mmCIF file of the C-alpha atoms, coordinates in Angstrom:
data_MODEL
# 
_entry.id   MODEL 
# 
loop_
_atom_site.group_PDB 
_atom_site.id 
_atom_site.type_symbol 
_atom_site.label_atom_id 
_atom_site.label_alt_id 
_atom_site.label_comp_id 
_atom_site.label_asym_id 
_atom_site.label_entity_id 
_atom_site.label_seq_id 
_atom_site.pdbx_PDB_ins_code 
_atom_site.Cartn_x 
_atom_site.Cartn_y 
_atom_site.Cartn_z 
_atom_site.occupancy 
_atom_site.B_iso_or_equiv 
_atom_site.pdbx_formal_charge 
_atom_site.auth_seq_id 
_atom_site.auth_comp_id 
_atom_site.auth_asym_id 
_atom_site.auth_atom_id 
_atom_site.pdbx_PDB_model_num 
ATOM 1  C CA . UNK A 1 1  ? 0.015  -0.002 -0.002  1.00 0.00 ? 1  UNK A CA 1 
ATOM 2  C CA . UNK A 1 2  ? 1.388  3.443  -0.945  1.00 0.00 ? 2  UNK A CA 1 
ATOM 3  C CA . UNK A 1 3  ? 1.974  6.043  1.734   1.00 0.00 ? 3  UNK A CA 1 
ATOM 4  C CA . UNK A 1 4  ? -0.701 8.286  0.194   1.00 0.00 ? 4  UNK A CA 1 
ATOM 5  C CA . UNK A 1 5  ? -3.243 5.442  0.395   1.00 0.00 ? 5  UNK A CA 1 
ATOM 6  C CA . UNK A 1 6  ? -2.209 4.729  3.974   1.00 0.00 ? 6  UNK A CA 1 
ATOM 7  C CA . UNK A 1 7  ? -2.747 8.397  4.884   1.00 0.00 ? 7  UNK A CA 1 
ATOM 8  C CA . UNK A 1 8  ? -6.150 8.488  3.116   1.00 0.00 ? 8  UNK A CA 1 
ATOM 9  C CA . UNK A 1 9  ? -7.198 5.335  4.971   1.00 0.00 ? 9  UNK A CA 1 
ATOM 10 C CA . UNK A 1 10 ? -6.135 6.860  8.302   1.00 0.00 ? 10 UNK A CA 1 
ATOM 11 C CA . UNK A 1 11 ? -3.340 4.302  8.815   1.00 0.00 ? 11 UNK A CA 1 
ATOM 12 C CA . UNK A 1 12 ? -0.648 7.002  8.910   1.00 0.00 ? 12 UNK A CA 1 
ATOM 13 C CA . UNK A 1 13 ? -0.608 9.383  11.936  1.00 0.00 ? 13 UNK A CA 1 
ATOM 14 C CA . UNK A 1 14 ? -1.051 13.062 11.093  1.00 0.00 ? 14 UNK A CA 1 
ATOM 15 C CA . UNK A 1 15 ? 2.459  13.934 12.334  1.00 0.00 ? 15 UNK A CA 1 
ATOM 16 C CA . UNK A 1 16 ? 4.035  11.313 10.116  1.00 0.00 ? 16 UNK A CA 1 
ATOM 17 C CA . UNK A 1 17 ? 1.944  12.528 7.137   1.00 0.00 ? 17 UNK A CA 1 
ATOM 18 C CA . UNK A 1 18 ? 3.115  16.067 7.780   1.00 0.00 ? 18 UNK A CA 1 
ATOM 19 C CA . UNK A 1 19 ? 6.708  14.992 7.921   1.00 0.00 ? 19 UNK A CA 1 
ATOM 20 C CA . UNK A 1 20 ? 6.239  12.994 4.767   1.00 0.00 ? 20 UNK A CA 1 
ATOM 21 C CA . UNK A 1 21 ? 4.729  16.002 3.026   1.00 0.00 ? 21 UNK A CA 1 
ATOM 22 C CA . UNK A 1 22 ? 7.617  18.225 4.102   1.00 0.00 ? 22 UNK A CA 1 
ATOM 23 C CA . UNK A 1 23 ? 10.111 15.597 2.801   1.00 0.00 ? 23 UNK A CA 1 
ATOM 24 C CA . UNK A 1 24 ? 8.367  15.485 -0.554  1.00 0.00 ? 24 UNK A CA 1 
ATOM 25 C CA . UNK A 1 25 ? 8.333  19.260 -0.776  1.00 0.00 ? 25 UNK A CA 1 
ATOM 26 C CA . UNK A 1 26 ? 12.028 19.459 -0.029  1.00 0.00 ? 26 UNK A CA 1 
ATOM 27 C CA . UNK A 1 27 ? 12.763 16.809 -2.673  1.00 0.00 ? 27 UNK A CA 1 
ATOM 28 C CA . UNK A 1 28 ? 10.753 18.751 -5.263  1.00 0.00 ? 28 UNK A CA 1 
ATOM 29 C CA . UNK A 1 29 ? 12.600 22.019 -4.457  1.00 0.00 ? 29 UNK A CA 1 
ATOM 30 C CA . UNK A 1 30 ? 15.967 20.336 -4.593  1.00 0.00 ? 30 UNK A CA 1 
ATOM 31 C CA . UNK A 1 31 ? 15.036 18.789 -7.938  1.00 0.00 ? 31 UNK A CA 1 
ATOM 32 C CA . UNK A 1 32 ? 14.054 22.166 -9.358  1.00 0.00 ? 32 UNK A CA 1 
ATOM 33 C CA . UNK A 1 33 ? 17.271 23.759 -8.141  1.00 0.00 ? 33 UNK A CA 1 
ATOM 34 C CA . UNK A 1 34 ? 19.244 20.962 -9.740  1.00 0.00 ? 34 UNK A CA 1 
ATOM 35 C CA . UNK A 1 35 ? 17.439 21.585 -13.055 1.00 0.00 ? 35 UNK A CA 1 
ATOM 36 C CA . UNK A 1 36 ? 18.339 25.288 -12.902 1.00 0.00 ? 36 UNK A CA 1 
ATOM 37 C CA . UNK A 1 37 ? 22.050 24.481 -12.599 1.00 0.00 ? 37 UNK A CA 1 
ATOM 38 C CA . UNK A 1 38 ? 22.178 22.960 -16.103 1.00 0.00 ? 38 UNK A CA 1 
ATOM 39 C CA . UNK A 1 39 ? 24.691 24.735 -18.328 1.00 0.00 ? 39 UNK A CA 1 
ATOM 40 C CA . UNK A 1 40 ? 22.652 26.996 -20.574 1.00 0.00 ? 40 UNK A CA 1 
ATOM 41 C CA . UNK A 1 41 ? 25.019 26.387 -23.532 1.00 0.00 ? 41 UNK A CA 1 
ATOM 42 C CA . UNK A 1 42 ? 24.291 22.629 -23.348 1.00 0.00 ? 42 UNK A CA 1 
ATOM 43 C CA . UNK A 1 43 ? 20.626 23.094 -24.400 1.00 0.00 ? 43 UNK A CA 1 
ATOM 44 C CA . UNK A 1 44 ? 19.708 21.809 -27.842 1.00 0.00 ? 44 UNK A CA 1 
ATOM 45 C CA . UNK A 1 45 ? 19.186 24.342 -30.599 1.00 0.00 ? 45 UNK A CA 1 
ATOM 46 C CA . UNK A 1 46 ? 15.583 25.282 -31.310 1.00 0.00 ? 46 UNK A CA 1 
ATOM 47 C CA . UNK A 1 47 ? 13.999 25.048 -34.750 1.00 0.00 ? 47 UNK A CA 1 
ATOM 48 C CA . UNK A 1 48 ? 13.175 28.408 -36.464 1.00 0.00 ? 48 UNK A CA 1 
ATOM 49 C CA . UNK A 1 49 ? 9.471  27.671 -35.899 1.00 0.00 ? 49 UNK A CA 1 
ATOM 50 C CA . UNK A 1 50 ? 10.041 27.197 -32.172 1.00 0.00 ? 50 UNK A CA 1 
ATOM 51 C CA . UNK A 1 51 ? 12.123 30.391 -31.999 1.00 0.00 ? 51 UNK A CA 1 
ATOM 52 C CA . UNK A 1 52 ? 9.304  32.298 -33.745 1.00 0.00 ? 52 UNK A CA 1 
ATOM 53 C CA . UNK A 1 53 ? 6.701  30.875 -31.338 1.00 0.00 ? 53 UNK A CA 1 
ATOM 54 C CA . UNK A 1 54 ? 8.753  31.860 -28.306 1.00 0.00 ? 54 UNK A CA 1 
ATOM 55 C CA . UNK A 1 55 ? 9.235  35.357 -29.707 1.00 0.00 ? 55 UNK A CA 1 
ATOM 56 C CA . UNK A 1 56 ? 5.474  35.655 -30.404 1.00 0.00 ? 56 UNK A CA 1 
ATOM 57 C CA . UNK A 1 57 ? 4.658  34.612 -26.823 1.00 0.00 ? 57 UNK A CA 1 
ATOM 58 C CA . UNK A 1 58 ? 7.249  37.039 -25.418 1.00 0.00 ? 58 UNK A CA 1 
ATOM 59 C CA . UNK A 1 59 ? 5.686  39.904 -27.395 1.00 0.00 ? 59 UNK A CA 1 
ATOM 60 C CA . UNK A 1 60 ? 2.176  38.986 -26.169 1.00 0.00 ? 60 UNK A CA 1 
ATOM 61 C CA . UNK A 1 61 ? 3.527  38.763 -22.608 1.00 0.00 ? 61 UNK A CA 1 
ATOM 62 C CA . UNK A 1 62 ? 5.008  42.270 -22.888 1.00 0.00 ? 62 UNK A CA 1 
ATOM 63 C CA . UNK A 1 63 ? 1.732  43.630 -24.221 1.00 0.00 ? 63 UNK A CA 1 
ATOM 64 C CA . UNK A 1 64 ? -0.216 42.103 -21.319 1.00 0.00 ? 64 UNK A CA 1 
ATOM 65 C CA . UNK A 1 65 ? 2.457  42.911 -18.768 1.00 0.00 ? 65 UNK A CA 1 
# 
């Protein structure tokens, strides 16, 4: 049985569920920080169509901004 199912069934005490939730949150934050550390020059080149789409979204964002 997964931990989420155990918590939903009331088999996991609230304090343990809170600690589990904090641990999951910390893991997600660390994963996001790890993803931000990727060397920006290592990213694959975008197709001209993708570049145009990004530019179009950036312009719309500036207009709404």
